mmCIF file of C-alpha atoms in Angstrom:
data_model
loop_
_atom_site.group_PDB
_atom_site.id
_atom_site.type_symbol
_atom_site.label_atom_id
_atom_site.label_comp_id
_atom_site.label_asym_id
_atom_site.label_seq_id
_atom_site.Cartn_x
_atom_site.Cartn_y
_atom_site.Cartn_z
ATOM 1 C CA MET A 59 26.871 7.406 19.888
ATOM 2 C CA ASN A 60 23.603 6.248 21.432
ATOM 3 C CA SER A 61 22.703 2.639 20.487
ATOM 4 C CA SER A 62 19.155 3.698 19.522
ATOM 5 C CA ILE A 63 20.560 6.323 17.163
ATOM 6 C CA GLU A 64 23.001 3.751 15.751
ATOM 7 C CA GLU A 65 20.150 1.318 15.125
ATOM 8 C CA LYS A 66 18.048 3.966 13.373
ATOM 9 C CA PHE A 67 21.035 5.004 11.272
ATOM 10 C CA ILE A 68 21.732 1.406 10.207
ATOM 11 C CA LEU A 69 18.042 0.806 9.388
ATOM 12 C CA THR A 70 17.781 4.026 7.398
ATOM 13 C CA PHE A 71 21.082 3.405 5.623
ATOM 14 C CA CYS A 72 20.259 -0.204 4.674
ATOM 15 C CA PHE A 73 16.738 0.520 3.444
ATOM 16 C CA SER A 74 17.962 3.619 1.578
ATOM 17 C CA ILE A 75 20.561 1.552 -0.279
ATOM 18 C CA VAL A 76 17.904 -0.942 -1.372
ATOM 19 C CA LEU A 77 15.501 1.822 -2.421
ATOM 20 C CA ILE A 78 18.201 3.683 -4.366
ATOM 21 C CA LEU A 79 19.219 0.510 -6.202
ATOM 22 C CA HIS A 80 15.594 -0.172 -7.115
ATOM 23 C CA LEU A 81 15.146 3.385 -8.334
ATOM 24 C CA LEU A 82 18.290 3.051 -10.462
ATOM 25 C CA ILE A 83 17.131 -0.103 -12.234
ATOM 26 C CA PHE A 84 13.330 -0.106 -12.155
ATOM 27 C CA ASN A 85 12.814 1.508 -15.562
ATOM 28 C CA HIS A 86 16.151 1.023 -17.331
ATOM 29 C CA TYR A 87 15.925 -2.379 -18.946
ATOM 30 C CA PHE A 88 13.423 -4.580 -20.656
ATOM 31 C CA SER A 89 13.967 -8.254 -19.884
ATOM 32 C CA LEU A 90 12.817 -11.163 -22.022
ATOM 33 C CA GLN A 91 9.857 -12.042 -19.818
ATOM 34 C CA GLU A 92 8.608 -8.455 -19.635
ATOM 35 C CA GLY A 93 4.927 -8.089 -20.389
ATOM 36 C CA TRP A 94 3.675 -11.649 -19.865
ATOM 37 C CA TRP A 95 1.638 -10.862 -16.792
ATOM 38 C CA GLU A 96 0.338 -7.598 -18.214
ATOM 39 C CA THR A 97 -0.851 -9.468 -21.312
ATOM 40 C CA TYR A 98 -2.654 -12.074 -19.222
ATOM 41 C CA ALA A 99 -4.215 -9.265 -17.154
ATOM 42 C CA TYR A 100 -5.267 -7.471 -20.343
ATOM 43 C CA LEU A 101 -7.015 -10.627 -21.555
ATOM 44 C CA VAL A 102 -8.807 -11.049 -18.207
ATOM 45 C CA ASN A 103 -9.934 -7.421 -18.300
ATOM 46 C CA LYS A 104 -11.278 -8.016 -21.830
ATOM 47 C CA GLY A 105 -13.511 -10.718 -20.351
ATOM 48 C CA GLU A 106 -11.530 -13.796 -21.345
ATOM 49 C CA VAL A 107 -11.436 -16.674 -18.883
ATOM 50 C CA ILE A 108 -8.172 -18.238 -17.738
ATOM 51 C CA ASN A 109 -7.684 -21.819 -19.006
ATOM 52 C CA LYS A 110 -10.829 -21.564 -21.091
ATOM 53 C CA ASP A 111 -9.951 -18.784 -23.538
ATOM 54 C CA PHE A 112 -6.184 -18.870 -22.946
ATOM 55 C CA TYR A 113 -3.827 -21.229 -21.162
ATOM 56 C CA LEU A 114 -1.983 -20.237 -17.980
ATOM 57 C CA ALA A 115 0.603 -22.613 -16.532
ATOM 58 C CA TRP A 116 0.475 -20.947 -13.115
ATOM 59 C CA THR A 117 -2.206 -20.325 -10.548
ATOM 60 C CA PRO A 118 -4.155 -17.143 -11.347
ATOM 61 C CA LEU A 119 -3.795 -14.820 -8.339
ATOM 62 C CA PHE A 120 -0.985 -12.717 -9.826
ATOM 63 C CA VAL A 121 -2.910 -12.282 -13.079
ATOM 64 C CA TYR A 122 -5.864 -10.914 -11.107
ATOM 65 C CA ILE A 123 -3.553 -8.597 -9.147
ATOM 66 C CA ASN A 124 -2.219 -7.203 -12.432
ATOM 67 C CA ALA A 125 -5.731 -6.964 -13.873
ATOM 68 C CA PHE A 126 -6.685 -4.859 -10.854
ATOM 69 C CA TYR A 127 -3.659 -2.579 -11.417
ATOM 70 C CA GLN A 128 -4.567 -2.245 -15.103
ATOM 71 C CA LYS A 129 -8.088 -1.167 -14.211
ATOM 72 C CA ILE A 130 -6.602 1.644 -12.140
ATOM 73 C CA PHE A 131 -3.547 2.685 -14.210
ATOM 74 C CA GLY A 132 -4.327 1.300 -17.665
ATOM 75 C CA ILE A 133 -1.642 -0.387 -19.739
ATOM 76 C CA ASN A 134 1.240 1.656 -18.423
ATOM 77 C CA PHE A 135 4.588 -0.103 -17.997
ATOM 78 C CA PHE A 136 6.007 2.843 -16.042
ATOM 79 C CA ALA A 137 3.167 2.607 -13.493
ATOM 80 C CA PHE A 138 3.776 -1.153 -13.189
ATOM 81 C CA ALA A 139 7.500 -0.503 -12.670
ATOM 82 C CA CYS A 140 6.693 1.992 -9.889
ATOM 83 C CA ILE A 141 4.339 -0.528 -8.281
ATOM 84 C CA GLY A 142 7.213 -3.013 -8.487
ATOM 85 C CA VAL A 143 9.498 -0.705 -6.513
ATOM 86 C CA VAL A 144 6.859 -0.382 -3.782
ATOM 87 C CA ALA A 145 6.297 -4.167 -3.773
ATOM 88 C CA ALA A 146 10.043 -4.824 -3.610
ATOM 89 C CA MET A 147 10.402 -2.488 -0.636
ATOM 90 C CA ILE A 148 7.482 -4.222 1.098
ATOM 91 C CA GLN A 149 9.300 -7.498 0.447
ATOM 92 C CA VAL A 150 12.492 -6.173 2.075
ATOM 93 C CA ILE A 151 10.630 -4.753 5.075
ATOM 94 C CA LEU A 152 8.768 -8.042 5.610
ATOM 95 C CA LEU A 153 12.035 -9.990 5.451
ATOM 96 C CA TYR A 154 13.464 -7.547 7.995
ATOM 97 C CA LEU A 155 10.451 -8.153 10.265
ATOM 98 C CA VAL A 156 10.843 -11.938 10.000
ATOM 99 C CA LEU A 157 14.554 -11.687 10.788
ATOM 100 C CA ARG A 158 13.739 -9.263 13.606
ATOM 101 C CA GLU A 159 11.868 -12.061 15.363
ATOM 102 C CA PHE A 160 15.235 -13.801 15.863
ATOM 103 C CA PHE A 161 17.985 -11.165 15.584
ATOM 104 C CA SER A 162 18.750 -7.568 16.537
ATOM 105 C CA LYS A 163 17.494 -4.653 14.454
ATOM 106 C CA PRO A 164 20.895 -3.896 12.850
ATOM 107 C CA ALA A 165 21.611 -7.565 12.057
ATOM 108 C CA SER A 166 18.109 -7.969 10.577
ATOM 109 C CA ALA A 167 18.457 -4.826 8.424
ATOM 110 C CA ILE A 168 21.859 -5.915 7.150
ATOM 111 C CA GLY A 169 20.526 -9.424 6.422
ATOM 112 C CA ALA A 170 17.546 -8.026 4.489
ATOM 113 C CA THR A 171 19.866 -5.716 2.542
ATOM 114 C CA PHE A 172 22.209 -8.522 1.544
ATOM 115 C CA ALA A 173 19.236 -10.684 0.541
ATOM 116 C CA SER A 174 18.233 -7.793 -1.734
ATOM 117 C CA PHE A 175 21.675 -7.859 -3.319
ATOM 118 C CA LEU A 176 21.097 -11.531 -4.133
ATOM 119 C CA TRP A 177 17.797 -10.637 -5.826
ATOM 120 C CA PHE A 178 19.460 -7.791 -7.746
ATOM 121 C CA SER A 179 22.198 -10.111 -8.990
ATOM 122 C CA MET A 180 19.762 -12.318 -10.924
ATOM 123 C CA GLU A 181 19.848 -11.357 -14.598
ATOM 124 C CA THR A 182 16.075 -11.781 -14.832
ATOM 125 C CA TYR A 183 15.191 -9.754 -11.725
ATOM 126 C CA ILE A 184 12.113 -7.601 -12.212
ATOM 127 C CA PRO A 185 10.706 -5.991 -9.043
ATOM 128 C CA LYS A 186 7.145 -6.113 -10.434
ATOM 129 C CA ASP A 187 7.339 -9.825 -11.274
ATOM 130 C CA TYR A 188 5.342 -12.467 -9.430
ATOM 131 C CA HIS A 189 8.456 -13.609 -7.537
ATOM 132 C CA THR A 190 8.316 -10.420 -5.484
ATOM 133 C CA TYR A 191 4.726 -11.204 -4.545
ATOM 134 C CA VAL A 192 5.679 -14.798 -3.738
ATOM 135 C CA PHE A 193 8.269 -13.453 -1.281
ATOM 136 C CA ILE A 194 5.799 -10.928 0.179
ATOM 137 C CA ILE A 195 3.246 -13.645 0.868
ATOM 138 C CA GLU A 196 5.898 -16.110 2.034
ATOM 139 C CA PHE A 197 7.431 -13.630 4.484
ATOM 140 C CA SER A 198 3.963 -12.619 5.718
ATOM 141 C CA THR A 199 3.142 -16.295 6.331
ATOM 142 C CA LEU A 200 6.367 -16.856 8.246
ATOM 143 C CA LEU A 201 6.027 -13.635 10.237
ATOM 144 C CA PHE A 202 2.503 -14.397 11.413
ATOM 145 C CA LEU A 203 3.222 -18.047 12.178
ATOM 146 C CA VAL A 204 6.363 -17.201 14.168
ATOM 147 C CA LYS A 205 4.364 -14.587 16.081
ATOM 148 C CA SER A 206 1.628 -17.173 16.703
ATOM 149 C CA ILE A 207 4.178 -19.548 18.217
ATOM 150 C CA LYS A 208 5.612 -16.769 20.387
ATOM 151 C CA ASN A 209 2.101 -15.836 21.557
ATOM 152 C CA GLU A 210 0.867 -19.394 22.009
ATOM 153 C CA ASN A 211 -2.249 -19.925 24.159
ATOM 154 C CA SER A 212 -3.460 -16.360 23.747
ATOM 155 C CA LYS A 213 -6.102 -14.659 21.636
ATOM 156 C CA LYS A 214 -3.352 -12.713 19.876
ATOM 157 C CA GLY A 215 -1.578 -15.981 19.009
ATOM 158 C CA THR A 216 -4.778 -17.384 17.506
ATOM 159 C CA ILE A 217 -5.229 -14.277 15.347
ATOM 160 C CA TYR A 218 -1.616 -14.521 14.172
ATOM 161 C CA GLN A 219 -2.112 -18.190 13.336
ATOM 162 C CA ILE A 220 -5.260 -17.462 11.311
ATOM 163 C CA LEU A 221 -3.440 -14.700 9.406
ATOM 164 C CA GLY A 222 -0.475 -17.017 8.777
ATOM 165 C CA ILE A 223 -2.758 -19.719 7.404
ATOM 166 C CA LEU A 224 -4.572 -17.152 5.248
ATOM 167 C CA PHE A 225 -1.295 -16.011 3.689
ATOM 168 C CA LEU A 226 -0.213 -19.640 3.209
ATOM 169 C CA VAL A 227 -3.420 -20.276 1.242
ATOM 170 C CA LEU A 228 -2.751 -17.146 -0.828
ATOM 171 C CA LEU A 229 0.720 -18.529 -1.547
ATOM 172 C CA PHE A 230 -0.878 -21.599 -3.174
ATOM 173 C CA PHE A 231 -2.800 -19.288 -5.494
ATOM 174 C CA ILE A 232 0.225 -17.251 -6.518
ATOM 175 C CA LYS A 233 2.711 -20.124 -6.972
ATOM 176 C CA GLN A 234 1.481 -23.575 -6.088
ATOM 177 C CA ASN A 235 4.830 -25.366 -5.793
ATOM 178 C CA VAL A 236 6.217 -22.769 -3.344
ATOM 179 C CA GLY A 237 3.003 -22.966 -1.333
ATOM 180 C CA LEU A 238 3.248 -26.747 -1.201
ATOM 181 C CA VAL A 239 6.910 -26.724 -0.122
ATOM 182 C CA LEU A 240 6.281 -24.103 2.573
ATOM 183 C CA PHE A 241 3.194 -25.990 3.774
ATOM 184 C CA ALA A 242 5.170 -29.246 4.015
ATOM 185 C CA SER A 243 8.073 -27.609 5.841
ATOM 186 C CA LEU A 244 5.727 -25.832 8.254
ATOM 187 C CA PHE A 245 3.850 -29.093 8.865
ATOM 188 C CA VAL A 246 7.113 -30.829 9.794
ATOM 189 C CA SER A 247 8.205 -27.840 11.910
ATOM 190 C CA TYR A 248 4.936 -27.825 13.862
ATOM 191 C CA ALA A 249 5.229 -31.570 14.374
ATOM 192 C CA PHE A 250 8.580 -31.039 16.124
ATOM 193 C CA ILE A 251 7.391 -28.008 18.112
#
């Protein structure tokens, strides 16, 4: 079998497994934290102001993302679940792309698939939850910053660095403690590079 065909088969197989598992679970349970973010988004869309009219213990970006979805789809949990499947697949593809910067295509696809199994195994896993968006932004940050290092001293490298910093800032607004930890670890990493 041709190695290119093998690679495509492994990629298709791994991503299909993850997609099938998401499709099996995305609308079949209702966890305890279901509806928090939709409620906050509903309040924002009613004109209430975060931390003035209601308290939010997190940074507000994910509430605004959900408010945007509600303006398009209304208060529809099925639509939010479908959006979650798309977001979860974006998360897996971004992890694959980060891993691809260091490993072969098959190894990266298998690694991203097994990482998905770890996410699935959490009893509170909801693909449409803010954790998925934290991972999307985190993986985007890492992908662009790794690409900026690999393209150092070029215009392309500068663009990658700007995009990486932009996503790092977005990470602060979706979950501040994760943004701070990633910022600190990247700061130390750059110091040693």
